[in-house]
Amino acid sequence: MKKTILVSACLLGISCRYDGKSKPSEEVLALSEKYNLVPVCPEIYGGLPTPRTPSERVGERTLMRDGTDVTENYLRGAEAALSLYRALGCQAALFKAKSPSCGVGEIYDGSFTGTLTARDGVSAELLAREGIAVFTELQIRELEKYLDKL
Ligand code: SF4
Protein backbone atom coordinates (compact mmCIF):
# COMPACT_ATOMS: atom_id res chain seq x y z
CA MET A 1 0.00 0.00 0.00
CA LYS A 2 1.22 3.50 -0.85
CA LYS A 3 2.46 5.52 2.10
CA THR A 4 0.94 8.94 2.69
CA ILE A 5 2.78 12.25 3.13
CA LEU A 6 1.32 15.55 4.33
CA VAL A 7 2.76 18.20 1.96
CA SER A 8 2.82 22.00 1.99
CA ALA A 9 0.22 22.87 -0.65
CA CYS A 10 2.39 25.58 -2.26
CA LEU A 11 4.99 22.92 -3.17
CA LEU A 12 2.30 21.11 -5.16
CA GLY A 13 1.48 24.19 -7.22
CA ILE A 14 -1.44 25.53 -5.19
CA SER A 15 -1.40 29.35 -5.14
CA CYS A 16 -1.70 29.78 -1.38
CA ARG A 17 1.44 31.78 -0.57
CA TYR A 18 1.26 35.22 0.99
CA ASP A 19 1.96 36.77 -2.42
CA GLY A 20 -0.82 34.77 -4.11
CA LYS A 21 1.69 32.54 -5.87
CA SER A 22 2.78 28.93 -5.48
CA LYS A 23 6.23 27.35 -5.28
CA PRO A 24 5.85 24.10 -7.23
CA SER A 25 8.71 21.63 -6.98
CA GLU A 26 9.13 19.04 -9.74
CA GLU A 27 10.91 16.78 -7.26
CA VAL A 28 8.00 16.99 -4.82
CA LEU A 29 5.37 16.48 -7.53
CA ALA A 30 7.27 13.40 -8.77
CA LEU A 31 6.75 11.78 -5.35
CA SER A 32 3.09 11.27 -6.31
CA GLU A 33 4.18 8.23 -8.37
CA LYS A 34 5.21 6.43 -5.18
CA TYR A 35 3.21 8.06 -2.40
CA ASN A 36 -0.18 9.59 -1.64
CA LEU A 37 0.40 13.33 -1.26
CA VAL A 38 -2.03 15.27 0.94
CA PRO A 39 -1.86 19.05 0.48
CA VAL A 40 -2.19 21.36 3.45
CA CYS A 41 -1.69 25.09 3.88
CA PRO A 42 -1.73 25.85 7.61
CA GLU A 43 -2.03 29.59 7.06
CA ILE A 44 -5.20 29.14 4.99
CA TYR A 45 -6.53 26.58 7.50
CA GLY A 46 -5.85 29.18 10.18
CA GLY A 47 -8.25 31.55 8.50
CA LEU A 48 -5.83 33.91 6.74
CA PRO A 49 -6.63 35.26 3.25
CA THR A 50 -4.52 34.97 0.09
CA PRO A 51 -2.75 37.19 -0.71
CA ARG A 52 -1.81 38.36 2.80
CA THR A 53 0.83 40.48 4.47
CA PRO A 54 3.85 38.28 5.27
CA SER A 55 4.40 37.20 8.87
CA GLU A 56 7.32 36.06 10.99
CA ARG A 57 7.64 34.45 14.40
CA VAL A 58 8.60 37.06 16.99
CA GLY A 59 9.31 35.41 20.33
CA GLU A 60 6.17 33.50 21.33
CA ARG A 61 3.96 35.48 18.93
CA THR A 62 3.55 35.50 15.18
CA LEU A 63 3.18 38.97 13.70
CA MET A 64 2.46 40.36 10.25
CA ARG A 65 4.94 42.89 8.91
CA ASP A 66 2.43 45.64 9.79
CA GLY A 67 2.32 44.44 13.41
CA THR A 68 -1.01 42.58 13.24
CA ASP A 69 -0.92 39.70 15.72
CA VAL A 70 -1.77 36.46 13.90
CA THR A 71 -0.54 34.08 16.59
CA GLU A 72 -3.96 32.46 16.98
CA ASN A 73 -4.33 31.94 13.23
CA TYR A 74 -0.98 30.17 13.08
CA LEU A 75 -1.81 27.96 16.06
CA ARG A 76 -5.22 27.08 14.63
CA GLY A 77 -3.61 26.21 11.31
CA ALA A 78 -1.05 24.01 13.03
CA GLU A 79 -3.80 22.12 14.91
CA ALA A 80 -5.69 21.66 11.63
CA ALA A 81 -2.56 20.30 9.92
CA LEU A 82 -2.06 17.85 12.79
CA SER A 83 -5.71 16.74 12.63
CA LEU A 84 -5.46 16.19 8.87
CA TYR A 85 -2.21 14.25 9.31
CA ARG A 86 -3.86 11.92 11.81
CA ALA A 87 -7.21 11.62 10.03
CA LEU A 88 -5.56 10.52 6.78
CA GLY A 89 -2.97 8.23 8.39
CA CYS A 90 0.09 10.08 7.10
CA GLN A 91 3.58 8.67 7.76
CA ALA A 92 5.62 11.89 7.41
CA ALA A 93 5.33 15.57 6.54
CA LEU A 94 7.11 17.41 3.72
CA PHE A 95 7.01 21.12 4.40
CA LYS A 96 8.21 24.28 2.66
CA ALA A 97 11.57 25.47 3.96
CA LYS A 98 11.89 28.77 5.87
CA SER A 99 8.14 29.47 6.21
CA PRO A 100 6.90 30.78 9.58
CA SER A 101 4.37 27.92 9.49
CA CYS A 102 6.09 25.15 7.60
CA GLY A 103 9.84 25.82 7.96
CA VAL A 104 11.97 23.11 9.58
CA GLY A 105 15.02 24.03 11.64
CA GLU A 106 15.42 27.43 9.97
CA ILE A 107 13.02 30.35 9.59
CA TYR A 108 13.20 34.14 9.36
CA ASP A 109 14.05 35.72 12.68
CA GLY A 110 11.20 38.18 13.22
CA SER A 111 13.11 41.27 12.12
CA PHE A 112 11.66 41.24 8.58
CA THR A 113 15.18 41.78 7.23
CA GLY A 114 15.59 38.41 5.52
CA THR A 115 17.73 37.11 8.39
CA LEU A 116 17.41 33.42 9.24
CA THR A 117 17.47 31.84 12.67
CA ALA A 118 17.51 28.26 13.94
CA ARG A 119 13.87 27.55 14.69
CA ASP A 120 10.86 25.64 13.32
CA GLY A 121 7.73 27.19 11.88
CA VAL A 122 4.61 26.94 14.06
CA SER A 123 3.12 23.89 12.31
CA ALA A 124 6.42 22.07 11.90
CA GLU A 125 7.09 22.62 15.59
CA LEU A 126 3.72 21.18 16.66
CA LEU A 127 4.04 18.12 14.42
CA ALA A 128 7.61 17.46 15.59
CA ARG A 129 6.49 17.79 19.22
CA GLU A 130 3.90 15.09 18.50
CA GLY A 131 6.68 12.79 17.30
CA ILE A 132 6.06 13.26 13.58
CA ALA A 133 9.01 13.25 11.16
CA VAL A 134 9.00 16.57 9.28
CA PHE A 135 11.23 17.26 6.25
CA THR A 136 11.58 20.14 3.79
CA GLU A 137 11.76 20.06 0.00
CA LEU A 138 15.55 20.24 0.45
CA GLN A 139 15.56 16.88 2.26
CA ILE A 140 13.68 14.59 -0.13
CA ARG A 141 16.35 11.89 -0.05
CA GLU A 142 16.21 11.82 3.75
CA LEU A 143 12.40 11.65 3.60
CA GLU A 144 12.49 8.67 1.24
CA LYS A 145 15.10 6.89 3.35
CA TYR A 146 12.91 7.43 6.39
CA LEU A 147 9.79 6.08 4.62
CA ASP A 148 11.68 3.06 3.27
CA LYS A 149 12.53 2.02 6.82
CA LEU A 150 8.91 2.08 8.06
FE1 SF4 B 1 3.09 27.08 1.72
FE2 SF4 B 1 3.03 26.46 4.32
FE3 SF4 B 1 3.10 29.00 3.57
FE4 SF4 B 1 0.89 27.60 3.14
S1 SF4 B 1 1.75 28.10 5.11
S2 SF4 B 1 1.89 28.97 1.68
S3 SF4 B 1 1.73 25.60 2.68
S4 SF4 B 1 4.70 27.48 3.22
GROMACS .gro file of N, CA and C and ligand atoms in nm:
model
  458
    1MET      N    1   0.084  -0.121   0.000
    1MET     CA    2   0.000   0.000   0.000
    1MET      C    3   0.088   0.126   0.000
    2LYS      N    4   0.046   0.224  -0.079
    2LYS     CA    5   0.122   0.350  -0.085
    2LYS      C    6   0.124   0.419   0.050
    3LYS      N    7   0.239   0.472   0.088
    3LYS     CA    8   0.246   0.552   0.210
    3LYS      C    9   0.195   0.694   0.180
    4THR      N   10   0.159   0.763   0.286
    4THR     CA   11   0.094   0.894   0.269
    4THR      C   12   0.177   1.004   0.336
    5ILE      N   13   0.197   1.113   0.263
    5ILE     CA   14   0.278   1.225   0.313
    5ILE      C   15   0.192   1.352   0.314
    6LEU      N   16   0.196   1.424   0.425
    6LEU     CA   17   0.132   1.555   0.433
    6LEU      C   18   0.230   1.657   0.372
    7VAL      N   19   0.185   1.734   0.273
    7VAL     CA   20   0.276   1.820   0.196
    7VAL      C   21   0.226   1.965   0.196
    8SER      N   22   0.317   2.059   0.213
    8SER     CA   23   0.282   2.200   0.199
    8SER      C   24   0.219   2.221   0.061
    9ALA      N   25   0.099   2.276   0.060
    9ALA     CA   26   0.022   2.287  -0.065
    9ALA      C   27   0.096   2.371  -0.171
   10CYS      N   28   0.171   2.471  -0.128
   10CYS     CA   29   0.239   2.558  -0.226
   10CYS      C   30   0.344   2.480  -0.305
   11LEU      N   31   0.400   2.374  -0.247
   11LEU     CA   32   0.499   2.292  -0.317
   11LEU      C   33   0.434   2.208  -0.427
   12LEU      N   34   0.303   2.191  -0.417
   12LEU     CA   35   0.230   2.111  -0.516
   12LEU      C   36   0.165   2.200  -0.622
   13GLY      N   37   0.198   2.329  -0.618
   13GLY     CA   38   0.148   2.419  -0.722
   13GLY      C   39   0.020   2.491  -0.686
   14ILE      N   40  -0.023   2.481  -0.562
   14ILE     CA   41  -0.144   2.553  -0.519
   14ILE      C   42  -0.105   2.696  -0.481
   15SER      N   43  -0.177   2.793  -0.533
   15SER     CA   44  -0.140   2.935  -0.514
   15SER      C   45  -0.190   2.987  -0.380
   16CYS      N   46  -0.124   2.944  -0.273
   16CYS     CA   47  -0.170   2.978  -0.138
   16CYS      C   48  -0.067   3.060  -0.062
   17ARG      N   49   0.042   3.100  -0.128
   17ARG     CA   50   0.144   3.178  -0.057
   17ARG      C   51   0.096   3.320  -0.028
   18TYR      N   52   0.165   3.387   0.061
   18TYR     CA   53   0.126   3.522   0.099
   18TYR      C   54   0.115   3.615  -0.022
   19ASP      N   55   0.197   3.590  -0.124
   19ASP     CA   56   0.196   3.677  -0.242
   19ASP      C   57   0.099   3.628  -0.350
   20GLY      N   58   0.017   3.529  -0.316
   20GLY     CA   59  -0.082   3.477  -0.411
   20GLY      C   60  -0.023   3.382  -0.513
   21LYS      N   61   0.104   3.346  -0.493
   21LYS     CA   62   0.169   3.254  -0.587
   21LYS      C   63   0.190   3.118  -0.523
   22SER      N   64   0.244   3.024  -0.602
   22SER     CA   65   0.278   2.893  -0.548
   22SER      C   66   0.429   2.875  -0.562
   23LYS      N   67   0.479   2.763  -0.519
   23LYS     CA   68   0.623   2.735  -0.528
   23LYS      C   69   0.639   2.588  -0.568
   24PRO      N   70   0.585   2.553  -0.687
   24PRO     CA   71   0.585   2.410  -0.723
   24PRO      C   72   0.727   2.355  -0.736
   25SER      N   73   0.742   2.232  -0.690
   25SER     CA   74   0.871   2.163  -0.698
   25SER      C   75   0.851   2.035  -0.779
   26GLU      N   76   0.925   2.024  -0.890
   26GLU     CA   77   0.913   1.904  -0.974
   26GLU      C   78   0.947   1.779  -0.893
   27GLU      N   79   1.047   1.793  -0.807
   27GLU     CA   80   1.091   1.678  -0.726
   27GLU      C   81   0.980   1.633  -0.630
   28VAL      N   82   0.910   1.732  -0.575
   28VAL     CA   83   0.800   1.699  -0.482
   28VAL      C   84   0.684   1.637  -0.561
   29LEU      N   85   0.649   1.699  -0.674
   29LEU     CA   86   0.537   1.648  -0.753
   29LEU      C   87   0.564   1.505  -0.800
   30ALA      N   88   0.692   1.474  -0.829
   30ALA     CA   89   0.727   1.340  -0.877
   30ALA      C   90   0.703   1.233  -0.769
   31LEU      N   91   0.700   1.275  -0.644
   31LEU     CA   92   0.675   1.178  -0.535
   31LEU      C   93   0.536   1.115  -0.546
   32SER      N   94   0.447   1.179  -0.621
   32SER     CA   95   0.309   1.127  -0.631
   32SER      C   96   0.305   0.991  -0.701
   33GLU      N   97   0.414   0.956  -0.773
   33GLU     CA   98   0.418   0.823  -0.837
   33GLU      C   99   0.431   0.713  -0.732
   34LYS      N  100   0.495   0.746  -0.621
   34LYS     CA  101   0.521   0.643  -0.518
   34LYS      C  102   0.436   0.657  -0.393
   35TYR      N  103   0.389   0.780  -0.367
   35TYR     CA  104   0.321   0.806  -0.240
   35TYR      C  105   0.190   0.881  -0.263
   36ASN      N  106   0.100   0.871  -0.166
   36ASN     CA  107  -0.018   0.959  -0.164
   36ASN      C  108   0.028   1.092  -0.105
   37LEU      N  109   0.001   1.201  -0.175
   37LEU     CA  110   0.040   1.333  -0.126
   37LEU      C  111  -0.086   1.409  -0.083
   38VAL      N  112  -0.087   1.454   0.040
   38VAL     CA  113  -0.203   1.527   0.094
   38VAL      C  114  -0.164   1.674   0.112
   39PRO      N  115  -0.224   1.765   0.034
   39PRO     CA  116  -0.186   1.905   0.048
   39PRO      C  117  -0.246   1.971   0.171
   40VAL      N  118  -0.167   2.057   0.233
   40VAL     CA  119  -0.219   2.136   0.345
   40VAL      C  120  -0.151   2.273   0.342
   41CYS      N  121  -0.229   2.376   0.369
   41CYS     CA  122  -0.169   2.509   0.388
   41CYS      C  123  -0.216   2.558   0.525
   42PRO      N  124  -0.131   2.548   0.625
   42PRO     CA  125  -0.173   2.585   0.761
   42PRO      C  126  -0.219   2.730   0.773
   43GLU      N  127  -0.162   2.818   0.693
   43GLU     CA  128  -0.203   2.959   0.706
   43GLU      C  129  -0.345   2.979   0.655
   44ILE      N  130  -0.381   2.908   0.549
   44ILE     CA  131  -0.520   2.914   0.499
   44ILE      C  132  -0.612   2.846   0.601
   45TYR      N  133  -0.571   2.729   0.652
   45TYR     CA  134  -0.653   2.658   0.750
   45TYR      C  135  -0.670   2.741   0.877
   46GLY      N  136  -0.575   2.830   0.901
   46GLY     CA  137  -0.585   2.918   1.018
   46GLY      C  138  -0.672   3.040   0.995
   47GLY      N  139  -0.729   3.049   0.875
   47GLY     CA  140  -0.825   3.155   0.850
   47GLY      C  141  -0.768   3.280   0.783
   48LEU      N  142  -0.643   3.273   0.737
   48LEU     CA  143  -0.583   3.391   0.674
   48LEU      C  144  -0.617   3.394   0.524
   49PRO      N  145  -0.630   3.514   0.468
   49PRO     CA  146  -0.663   3.526   0.325
   49PRO      C  147  -0.539   3.513   0.237
   50THR      N  148  -0.560   3.496   0.108
   50THR     CA  149  -0.452   3.497   0.009
   50THR      C  150  -0.490   3.598  -0.099
   51PRO      N  151  -0.405   3.692  -0.134
   51PRO     CA  152  -0.275   3.719  -0.071
   51PRO      C  153  -0.291   3.779   0.069
   52ARG      N  154  -0.181   3.783   0.143
   52ARG     CA  155  -0.181   3.836   0.280
   52ARG      C  156  -0.045   3.901   0.308
   53THR      N  157  -0.044   3.985   0.407
   53THR     CA  158   0.083   4.048   0.447
   53THR      C  159   0.172   3.939   0.508
   54PRO      N  160   0.299   3.933   0.471
   54PRO     CA  161   0.385   3.828   0.527
   54PRO      C  162   0.403   3.841   0.678
   55SER      N  163   0.425   3.726   0.741
   55SER     CA  164   0.440   3.720   0.887
   55SER      C  165   0.572   3.653   0.922
   56GLU      N  166   0.616   3.677   1.045
   56GLU     CA  167   0.732   3.606   1.099
   56GLU      C  168   0.706   3.577   1.246
   57ARG      N  169   0.771   3.474   1.297
   57ARG     CA  170   0.764   3.445   1.440
   57ARG      C  171   0.850   3.548   1.515
   58VAL      N  172   0.790   3.606   1.617
   58VAL     CA  173   0.860   3.706   1.699
   58VAL      C  174   0.844   3.661   1.844
   59GLY      N  175   0.946   3.599   1.899
   59GLY     CA  176   0.931   3.541   2.033
   59GLY      C  177   0.821   3.437   2.032
   60GLU      N  178   0.726   3.447   2.124
   60GLU     CA  179   0.617   3.350   2.133
   60GLU      C  180   0.499   3.387   2.043
   61ARG      N  181   0.505   3.503   1.978
   61ARG     CA  182   0.396   3.548   1.893
   61ARG      C  183   0.431   3.529   1.746
   62THR      N  184   0.331   3.542   1.662
   62THR     CA  185   0.355   3.550   1.518
   62THR      C  186   0.289   3.679   1.471
   63LEU      N  187   0.367   3.765   1.407
   63LEU     CA  188   0.318   3.897   1.370
   63LEU      C  189   0.332   3.919   1.220
   64MET      N  190   0.232   3.990   1.163
   64MET     CA  191   0.246   4.036   1.025
   64MET      C  192   0.346   4.151   1.023
   65ARG      N  193   0.395   4.181   0.904
   65ARG     CA  194   0.494   4.289   0.891
   65ARG      C  195   0.437   4.423   0.941
   66ASP      N  196   0.304   4.439   0.932
   66ASP     CA  197   0.243   4.564   0.979
   66ASP      C  198   0.210   4.560   1.129
   67GLY      N  199   0.251   4.454   1.197
   67GLY     CA  200   0.232   4.444   1.341
   67GLY      C  201   0.107   4.369   1.384
   68THR      N  202   0.019   4.334   1.289
   68THR     CA  203  -0.101   4.258   1.324
   68THR      C  204  -0.063   4.125   1.386
   69ASP      N  205  -0.124   4.094   1.501
   69ASP     CA  206  -0.092   3.970   1.572
   69ASP      C  207  -0.175   3.854   1.514
   70VAL      N  208  -0.108   3.759   1.452
   70VAL     CA  209  -0.177   3.646   1.390
   70VAL      C  210  -0.140   3.515   1.460
   71THR      N  211  -0.096   3.526   1.583
   71THR     CA  212  -0.054   3.408   1.659
   71THR      C  213  -0.163   3.301   1.660
   72GLU      N  214  -0.286   3.343   1.689
   72GLU     CA  215  -0.396   3.246   1.698
   72GLU      C  216  -0.423   3.179   1.565
   73ASN      N  217  -0.413   3.253   1.456
   73ASN     CA  218  -0.433   3.194   1.323
   73ASN      C  219  -0.329   3.086   1.296
   74TYR      N  220  -0.206   3.113   1.333
   74TYR     CA  221  -0.098   3.017   1.308
   74TYR      C  222  -0.116   2.892   1.394
   75LEU      N  223  -0.160   2.912   1.518
   75LEU     CA  224  -0.181   2.796   1.606
   75LEU      C  225  -0.298   2.712   1.557
   76ARG      N  226  -0.406   2.779   1.515
   76ARG     CA  227  -0.522   2.708   1.463
   76ARG      C  228  -0.484   2.629   1.337
   77GLY      N  229  -0.406   2.689   1.252
   77GLY     CA  230  -0.361   2.621   1.131
   77GLY      C  231  -0.276   2.500   1.162
   78ALA      N  232  -0.192   2.513   1.264
   78ALA     CA  233  -0.105   2.401   1.303
   78ALA      C  234  -0.191   2.285   1.357
   79GLU      N  235  -0.291   2.317   1.437
   79GLU     CA  236  -0.380   2.212   1.491
   79GLU      C  237  -0.455   2.144   1.376
   80ALA      N  238  -0.497   2.223   1.277
   80ALA     CA  239  -0.569   2.166   1.163
   80ALA      C  240  -0.477   2.074   1.083
   81ALA      N  241  -0.352   2.114   1.065
   81ALA     CA  242  -0.256   2.030   0.992
   81ALA      C  243  -0.235   1.898   1.067
   82LEU      N  244  -0.224   1.907   1.199
   82LEU     CA  245  -0.206   1.785   1.279
   82LEU      C  246  -0.329   1.695   1.268
   83SER      N  247  -0.448   1.753   1.274
   83SER     CA  248  -0.571   1.674   1.263
   83SER      C  249  -0.578   1.604   1.128
   84LEU      N  250  -0.542   1.677   1.022
   84LEU     CA  251  -0.546   1.619   0.887
   84LEU      C  252  -0.444   1.504   0.877
   85TYR      N  253  -0.326   1.528   0.931
   85TYR     CA  254  -0.221   1.425   0.931
   85TYR      C  255  -0.274   1.296   0.994
   86ARG      N  256  -0.337   1.311   1.109
   86ARG     CA  257  -0.386   1.192   1.181
   86ARG      C  258  -0.506   1.130   1.110
   87ALA      N  259  -0.598   1.213   1.065
   87ALA     CA  260  -0.721   1.162   1.003
   87ALA      C  261  -0.690   1.080   0.878
   88LEU      N  262  -0.585   1.120   0.804
   88LEU     CA  263  -0.556   1.052   0.678
   88LEU      C  264  -0.443   0.950   0.692
   89GLY      N  265  -0.397   0.927   0.815
   89GLY     CA  266  -0.297   0.823   0.839
   89GLY      C  267  -0.166   0.850   0.770
   90CYS      N  268  -0.119   0.974   0.775
   90CYS     CA  269   0.009   1.008   0.710
   90CYS      C  270   0.125   0.942   0.787
   91GLN      N  271   0.238   0.925   0.713
   91GLN     CA  272   0.358   0.867   0.776
   91GLN      C  273   0.471   0.968   0.793
   92ALA      N  274   0.460   1.085   0.729
   92ALA     CA  275   0.562   1.189   0.741
   92ALA      C  276   0.504   1.318   0.683
   93ALA      N  277   0.574   1.428   0.711
   93ALA     CA  278   0.533   1.557   0.654
   93ALA      C  279   0.647   1.613   0.571
   94LEU      N  280   0.613   1.677   0.460
   94LEU     CA  281   0.711   1.741   0.372
   94LEU      C  282   0.670   1.887   0.358
   95PHE      N  283   0.743   1.973   0.425
   95PHE     CA  284   0.701   2.112   0.440
   95PHE      C  285   0.797   2.207   0.370
   96LYS      N  286   0.745   2.324   0.337
   96LYS     CA  287   0.821   2.428   0.266
   96LYS      C  288   0.925   2.492   0.360
   97ALA      N  289   1.049   2.490   0.315
   97ALA     CA  290   1.157   2.547   0.396
   97ALA      C  291   1.136   2.695   0.425
   98LYS      N  292   1.179   2.736   0.542
   98LYS     CA  293   1.189   2.877   0.587
   98LYS      C  294   1.058   2.947   0.616
   99SER      N  295   0.944   2.882   0.594
   99SER     CA  296   0.814   2.947   0.621
   99SER      C  297   0.789   2.959   0.771
  100PRO      N  298   0.722   3.066   0.815
  100PRO     CA  299   0.690   3.078   0.958
  100PRO      C  300   0.592   2.972   1.006
  101SER      N  301   0.523   2.905   0.913
  101SER     CA  302   0.437   2.792   0.949
  101SER      C  303   0.508   2.660   0.927
  102CYS      N  304   0.564   2.646   0.807
  102CYS     CA  305   0.609   2.515   0.760
  102CYS      C  306   0.759   2.492   0.774
  103GLY      N  307   0.838   2.596   0.793
  103GLY     CA  308   0.984   2.582   0.796
  103GLY      C  309   1.031   2.482   0.901
  104VAL      N  310   1.142   2.413   0.868
  104VAL     CA  311   1.197   2.311   0.958
  104VAL      C  312   1.341   2.347   0.991
  105GLY      N  313   1.365   2.379   1.117
  105GLY     CA  314   1.502   2.403   1.164
  105GLY      C  315   1.559   2.540   1.129
  106GLU      N  316   1.489   2.615   1.042
  106GLU     CA  317   1.542   2.743   0.997
  106GLU      C  318   1.428   2.829   0.943
  107ILE      N  319   1.406   2.942   1.005
  107ILE     CA  320   1.302   3.035   0.959
  107ILE      C  321   1.355   3.179   0.971
  108TYR      N  322   1.280   3.275   0.921
  108TYR     CA  323   1.320   3.414   0.936
  108TYR      C  324   1.301   3.457   1.082
  109ASP      N  325   1.387   3.550   1.123
  109ASP     CA  326   1.405   3.572   1.268
  109ASP      C  327   1.312   3.673   1.334
  110GLY      N  328   1.214   3.724   1.261
  110GLY     CA  329   1.120   3.818   1.322
  110GLY      C  330   1.157   3.963   1.303
  111SER      N  331   1.269   3.988   1.235
  111SER     CA  332   1.311   4.127   1.212
  111SER      C  333   1.267   4.178   1.075
  112PHE      N  334   1.209   4.089   0.993
  112PHE     CA  335   1.166   4.124   0.858
  112PHE      C  336   1.281   4.184   0.775
  113THR      N  337   1.399   4.131   0.797
  113THR     CA  338   1.518   4.178   0.723
  113THR      C  339   1.578   4.065   0.639
  114GLY      N  340   1.507   3.952   0.630
  114GLY     CA  341   1.559   3.841   0.552
  114GLY      C  342   1.663   3.760   0.627
  115THR      N  343   1.673   3.782   0.758
  115THR     CA  344   1.773   3.711   0.839
  115THR      C  345   1.713   3.581   0.893
  116LEU      N  346   1.790   3.473   0.879
  116LEU     CA  347   1.741   3.342   0.924
  116LEU      C  348   1.787   3.312   1.066
  117THR      N  349   1.709   3.229   1.134
  117THR     CA  350   1.747   3.184   1.267
  117THR      C  351   1.711   3.036   1.281
  118ALA      N  352   1.774   2.969   1.376
  118ALA     CA  353   1.751   2.826   1.394
  118ALA      C  354   1.623   2.804   1.474
  119ARG      N  355   1.515   2.776   1.404
  119ARG     CA  356   1.387   2.755   1.469
  119ARG      C  357   1.291   2.690   1.369
  120ASP      N  358   1.190   2.619   1.420
  120ASP     CA  359   1.086   2.564   1.332
  120ASP      C  360   0.972   2.663   1.314
  121GLY      N  361   0.899   2.649   1.203
  121GLY     CA  362   0.773   2.719   1.188
  121GLY      C  363   0.671   2.661   1.286
  122VAL      N  364   0.559   2.731   1.304
  122VAL     CA  365   0.461   2.694   1.406
  122VAL      C  366   0.404   2.553   1.383
  123SER      N  367   0.369   2.521   1.259
  123SER     CA  368   0.312   2.389   1.231
  123SER      C  369   0.417   2.279   1.239
  124ALA      N  370   0.533   2.306   1.183
  124ALA     CA  371   0.642   2.207   1.190
  124ALA      C  372   0.675   2.177   1.336
  125GLU      N  373   0.676   2.279   1.418
  125GLU     CA  374   0.709   2.262   1.559
  125GLU      C  375   0.606   2.173   1.629
  126LEU      N  376   0.477   2.199   1.602
  126LEU     CA  377   0.372   2.118   1.666
  126LEU      C  378   0.381   1.972   1.621
  127LEU      N  379   0.397   1.950   1.491
  127LEU     CA  380   0.404   1.812   1.442
  127LEU      C  381   0.525   1.740   1.501
  128ALA      N  382   0.640   1.808   1.504
  128ALA     CA  383   0.761   1.746   1.559
  128ALA      C  384   0.741   1.713   1.708
  129ARG      N  385   0.675   1.802   1.779
  129ARG     CA  386   0.649   1.779   1.922
  129ARG      C  387   0.560   1.656   1.942
  130GLU      N  388   0.477   1.627   1.843
  130GLU     CA  389   0.390   1.509   1.850
  130GLU      C  390   0.461   1.384   1.796
  131GLY      N  391   0.590   1.396   1.772
  131GLY     CA  392   0.668   1.279   1.730
  131GLY      C  393   0.666   1.251   1.581
  132ILE      N  394   0.616   1.346   1.504
  132ILE     CA  395   0.606   1.326   1.358
  132ILE      C  396   0.736   1.370   1.291
  133ALA      N  397   0.779   1.291   1.192
  133ALA     CA  398   0.901   1.325   1.116
  133ALA      C  399   0.865   1.430   1.011
  134VAL      N  400   0.930   1.546   1.020
  134VAL     CA  401   0.900   1.657   0.928
  134VAL      C  402   1.026   1.692   0.848
  135PHE      N  403   1.012   1.696   0.716
  135PHE     CA  404   1.123   1.726   0.625
  135PHE      C  405   1.086   1.848   0.541
  136THR      N  406   1.187   1.909   0.477
  136THR     CA  407   1.158   2.014   0.379
  136THR      C  408   1.185   1.961   0.239
  137GLU      N  409   1.153   2.044   0.140
  137GLU     CA  410   1.176   2.006   0.000
  137GLU      C  411   1.326   1.993  -0.031
  138LEU      N  412   1.410   2.037   0.063
  138LEU     CA  413   1.555   2.024   0.045
  138LEU      C  414   1.606   1.892   0.103
  139GLN      N  415   1.515   1.812   0.158
  139GLN     CA  416   1.556   1.688   0.226
  139GLN      C  417   1.478   1.567   0.172
  140ILE      N  418   1.453   1.566   0.043
  140ILE     CA  419   1.368   1.459  -0.013
  140ILE      C  420   1.434   1.322  -0.001
  141ARG      N  421   1.567   1.318  -0.019
  141ARG     CA  422   1.635   1.189  -0.005
  141ARG      C  423   1.620   1.134   0.138
  142GLU      N  424   1.635   1.223   0.235
  142GLU     CA  425   1.621   1.182   0.375
  142GLU      C  426   1.478   1.135   0.401
  143LEU      N  427   1.381   1.205   0.344
  143LEU     CA  428   1.240   1.165   0.360
  143LEU      C  429   1.219   1.025   0.304
  144GLU      N  430   1.270   0.998   0.185
  144GLU     CA  431   1.249   0.867   0.124
  144GLU      C  432   1.319   0.756   0.203
  145LYS      N  433   1.439   0.788   0.252
  145LYS     CA  434   1.510   0.689   0.335
  145LYS      C  435   1.426   0.657   0.458
  146TYR      N  436   1.372   0.761   0.519
  146TYR     CA  437   1.291   0.743   0.639
  146TYR      C  438   1.169   0.655   0.608
  147LEU      N  439   1.101   0.685   0.497
  147LEU     CA  440   0.979   0.608   0.462
  147LEU      C  441   1.013   0.464   0.427
  148ASP      N  442   1.128   0.443   0.363
  148ASP     CA  443   1.168   0.306   0.327
  148ASP      C  444   1.186   0.219   0.450
  149LYS      N  445   1.225   0.281   0.561
  149LYS     CA  446   1.253   0.202   0.682
  149LYS      C  447   1.126   0.169   0.761
  150LEU      N  448   1.014   0.232   0.727
  150LEU     CA  449   0.891   0.208   0.806
  150LEU      C  450   0.831   0.071   0.775
  151SF4    FE1  451   0.309   2.708   0.172
  151SF4    FE2  452   0.303   2.646   0.432
  151SF4    FE3  453   0.310   2.900   0.357
  151SF4    FE4  454   0.089   2.760   0.314
  151SF4     S1  455   0.175   2.810   0.511
  151SF4     S2  456   0.189   2.897   0.168
  151SF4     S3  457   0.173   2.560   0.268
  151SF4     S4  458   0.470   2.748   0.322
   0.00000   0.00000   0.00000
